[in-house]
């Protein structure tokens, strides 16, 4: 278990890309993976215009990712590789959903909040099944979730590529645990 935030954020930002405002994306206006709604909540005392969203930098959004996703999901307490998968799914589909999917995979109560019991179950699962199995099982469940969505026809190819590439990155971390 290691602090892996910076490395994972680079991988996630590769998938999130730059500014988009796709009419079929329920997230709406987004830049570097941060929706206008999330950025407005972060900057509660400011009116956020389209130009503000277009001008976001990694330095602007990194603290949002660290507090609202990485921290909320206790990724610094998850094994390296699995931290990336849970973080990425949390960014893409919500932290509660990412936590519940992890909890289901490891046999914990799926309450959507990662705490001591979930972390204990993660250790137990990894000890018995292996970290590679935890990553593969989690990512398979994640893919199944995406395939169940009505927007899969529009966004499914990208989601599937993201799951595959994230899985590959996570598995490569197992071979290089000193990120």
Short mmCIF file of C-alpha atoms in Angstrom, two decimals:
data_model
loop_
_atom_site.label_atom_id
_atom_site.label_comp_id
_atom_site.label_asym_id
_atom_site.label_seq_id
_atom_site.Cartn_x
_atom_site.Cartn_y
_atom_site.Cartn_z
CA UNK A 1 0.00 0.00 0.00
CA UNK A 2 1.55 3.24 -1.07
CA UNK A 3 0.85 6.85 -1.92
CA UNK A 4 0.35 6.65 -5.65
CA UNK A 5 -1.85 9.70 -6.28
CA UNK A 6 0.31 11.66 -8.75
CA UNK A 7 0.97 8.64 -10.96
CA UNK A 8 -2.71 7.60 -10.94
CA UNK A 9 -3.88 11.15 -11.66
CA UNK A 10 -1.70 11.29 -14.79
CA UNK A 11 -3.33 8.08 -16.05
CA UNK A 12 -6.82 9.34 -15.29
CA UNK A 13 -6.24 12.71 -16.95
CA UNK A 14 -5.09 10.89 -20.07
CA UNK A 15 -8.57 9.33 -20.24
CA UNK A 16 -10.47 12.42 -19.16
CA UNK A 17 -8.90 14.64 -21.81
CA UNK A 18 -9.62 18.31 -22.24
CA UNK A 19 -12.69 20.45 -22.59
CA UNK A 20 -15.91 18.77 -23.78
CA UNK A 21 -19.57 19.64 -23.76
CA UNK A 22 -21.22 16.62 -25.41
CA UNK A 23 -25.02 16.87 -25.57
CA UNK A 24 -25.48 13.19 -24.65
CA UNK A 25 -23.10 13.29 -21.70
CA UNK A 26 -25.13 13.59 -18.49
CA UNK A 27 -22.11 15.28 -16.85
CA UNK A 28 -22.45 18.27 -19.16
CA UNK A 29 -19.66 20.79 -19.58
CA UNK A 30 -16.39 19.20 -18.45
CA UNK A 31 -12.66 19.91 -18.57
CA UNK A 32 -9.88 17.60 -17.37
CA UNK A 33 -12.65 15.33 -16.12
CA UNK A 34 -14.14 17.92 -13.78
CA UNK A 35 -17.75 18.86 -14.49
CA UNK A 36 -18.96 22.42 -14.21
CA UNK A 37 -21.19 21.35 -11.32
CA UNK A 38 -18.23 19.89 -9.40
CA UNK A 39 -16.04 22.92 -10.11
CA UNK A 40 -18.80 25.31 -9.04
CA UNK A 41 -19.14 23.41 -5.76
CA UNK A 42 -15.36 23.60 -5.28
CA UNK A 43 -15.37 27.37 -5.96
CA UNK A 44 -18.57 28.09 -4.06
CA UNK A 45 -18.06 31.84 -3.96
CA UNK A 46 -17.51 32.32 -7.72
CA UNK A 47 -19.66 32.37 -10.83
CA UNK A 48 -18.12 29.90 -13.27
CA UNK A 49 -18.39 30.81 -16.94
CA UNK A 50 -17.64 28.68 -19.99
CA UNK A 51 -14.27 30.44 -20.35
CA UNK A 52 -13.37 29.45 -16.78
CA UNK A 53 -14.13 25.83 -17.61
CA UNK A 54 -12.11 25.96 -20.82
CA UNK A 55 -9.10 27.48 -18.99
CA UNK A 56 -8.81 24.86 -16.22
CA UNK A 57 -5.31 23.48 -15.59
CA UNK A 58 -4.06 20.30 -13.91
CA UNK A 59 -3.04 22.47 -10.94
CA UNK A 60 -6.66 23.70 -10.67
CA UNK A 61 -8.20 20.24 -10.66
CA UNK A 62 -5.61 18.10 -8.81
CA UNK A 63 -6.82 19.19 -5.34
CA UNK A 64 -10.41 18.33 -6.35
CA UNK A 65 -9.35 14.86 -7.44
CA UNK A 66 -7.27 14.34 -4.30
CA UNK A 67 -9.97 15.38 -1.83
CA UNK A 68 -13.22 14.38 -3.56
CA UNK A 69 -12.13 11.09 -5.11
CA UNK A 70 -8.74 9.75 -3.94
CA UNK A 71 -9.30 10.72 -0.32
CA UNK A 72 -12.97 9.81 -0.14
CA UNK A 73 -12.20 6.34 -1.56
CA UNK A 74 -9.24 5.84 0.83
CA UNK A 75 -7.04 5.04 -2.16
CA UNK A 76 -3.86 5.71 -0.17
CA UNK A 77 -4.84 2.70 1.96
CA UNK A 78 -5.58 0.39 -0.99
CA UNK A 79 -2.93 -1.81 -2.59
CA UNK A 80 -1.07 -0.28 -5.51
CA UNK A 81 -2.87 -1.01 -8.77
CA UNK A 82 -6.24 -1.50 -7.10
CA UNK A 83 -5.99 2.12 -5.94
CA UNK A 84 -5.89 3.21 -9.59
CA UNK A 85 -8.92 1.11 -10.57
CA UNK A 86 -11.09 2.32 -7.69
CA UNK A 87 -9.96 5.94 -8.16
CA UNK A 88 -10.64 5.84 -11.90
CA UNK A 89 -14.10 4.29 -11.50
CA UNK A 90 -14.91 6.82 -8.77
CA UNK A 91 -13.98 9.68 -11.08
CA UNK A 92 -15.95 8.23 -13.97
CA UNK A 93 -19.06 6.90 -12.20
CA UNK A 94 -19.12 8.34 -8.67
CA UNK A 95 -17.33 7.47 -5.45
CA UNK A 96 -20.31 5.69 -3.89
CA UNK A 97 -20.65 3.37 -6.86
CA UNK A 98 -16.89 2.72 -7.01
CA UNK A 99 -16.87 1.84 -3.31
CA UNK A 100 -19.93 -0.43 -3.58
CA UNK A 101 -18.41 -2.34 -6.49
CA UNK A 102 -15.20 -2.85 -4.54
CA UNK A 103 -17.18 -4.00 -1.52
CA UNK A 104 -19.17 -6.50 -3.59
CA UNK A 105 -16.03 -7.92 -5.20
CA UNK A 106 -14.30 -8.48 -1.86
CA UNK A 107 -17.39 -9.70 0.01
CA UNK A 108 -17.88 -6.68 2.27
CA UNK A 109 -21.17 -4.95 3.06
CA UNK A 110 -21.87 -2.72 0.04
CA UNK A 111 -22.68 0.55 1.81
CA UNK A 112 -20.67 2.84 -0.48
CA UNK A 113 -18.27 4.05 2.22
CA UNK A 114 -14.78 2.63 2.50
CA UNK A 115 -13.79 2.30 6.13
CA UNK A 116 -11.89 -0.08 8.41
CA UNK A 117 -14.16 -3.07 7.67
CA UNK A 118 -13.80 -2.68 3.90
CA UNK A 119 -10.04 -2.21 4.18
CA UNK A 120 -9.81 -5.33 6.33
CA UNK A 121 -11.82 -7.28 3.72
CA UNK A 122 -9.51 -5.97 0.96
CA UNK A 123 -6.48 -7.34 2.84
CA UNK A 124 -8.27 -10.64 3.38
CA UNK A 125 -9.28 -10.92 -0.30
CA UNK A 126 -5.81 -10.02 -1.57
CA UNK A 127 -4.19 -12.49 0.83
CA UNK A 128 -6.45 -15.29 -0.34
CA UNK A 129 -7.01 -14.56 -4.02
CA UNK A 130 -4.15 -12.26 -4.96
CA UNK A 131 -3.97 -8.62 -5.94
CA UNK A 132 -4.13 -9.47 -9.63
CA UNK A 133 -7.47 -11.26 -9.02
CA UNK A 134 -8.79 -8.26 -7.09
CA UNK A 135 -7.93 -5.96 -9.99
CA UNK A 136 -9.31 -8.30 -12.67
CA UNK A 137 -12.55 -9.00 -10.75
CA UNK A 138 -13.10 -5.31 -10.00
CA UNK A 139 -12.51 -4.25 -13.58
CA UNK A 140 -14.79 -7.02 -14.92
CA UNK A 141 -17.59 -5.81 -12.63
CA UNK A 142 -16.94 -2.25 -13.77
CA UNK A 143 -17.16 -3.24 -17.43
CA UNK A 144 -20.44 -5.04 -16.77
CA UNK A 145 -21.80 -1.85 -15.17
CA UNK A 146 -20.93 0.22 -18.25
CA UNK A 147 -22.54 -2.34 -20.54
CA UNK A 148 -25.78 -2.01 -18.57
CA UNK A 149 -26.10 1.72 -19.26
CA UNK A 150 -28.45 3.12 -21.88
CA UNK A 151 -25.62 5.38 -23.11
CA UNK A 152 -23.29 2.42 -23.78
CA UNK A 153 -24.01 2.62 -27.51
CA UNK A 154 -22.72 6.21 -27.54
CA UNK A 155 -19.86 5.99 -25.04
CA UNK A 156 -19.21 2.25 -24.70
CA UNK A 157 -16.19 2.04 -26.94
CA UNK A 158 -14.41 4.71 -24.92
CA UNK A 159 -15.42 3.16 -21.59
CA UNK A 160 -14.27 -0.26 -22.71
CA UNK A 161 -10.92 1.15 -23.86
CA UNK A 162 -10.60 2.98 -20.54
CA UNK A 163 -11.28 -0.19 -18.52
CA UNK A 164 -8.77 -2.15 -20.61
CA UNK A 165 -6.06 0.51 -20.41
CA UNK A 166 -6.62 1.08 -16.69
CA UNK A 167 -6.43 -2.66 -16.06
CA UNK A 168 -3.18 -2.83 -18.03
CA UNK A 169 -1.74 0.12 -16.08
CA UNK A 170 -2.81 -1.39 -12.76
CA UNK A 171 -1.30 -4.76 -13.62
CA UNK A 172 1.97 -3.11 -14.69
CA UNK A 173 2.11 -1.38 -11.29
CA UNK A 174 2.28 -4.82 -9.68
CA UNK A 175 5.57 -5.39 -11.44
CA UNK A 176 6.94 -1.97 -10.41
CA UNK A 177 5.73 -1.33 -6.85
CA UNK A 178 8.05 1.63 -6.27
CA UNK A 179 6.10 4.32 -8.14
#
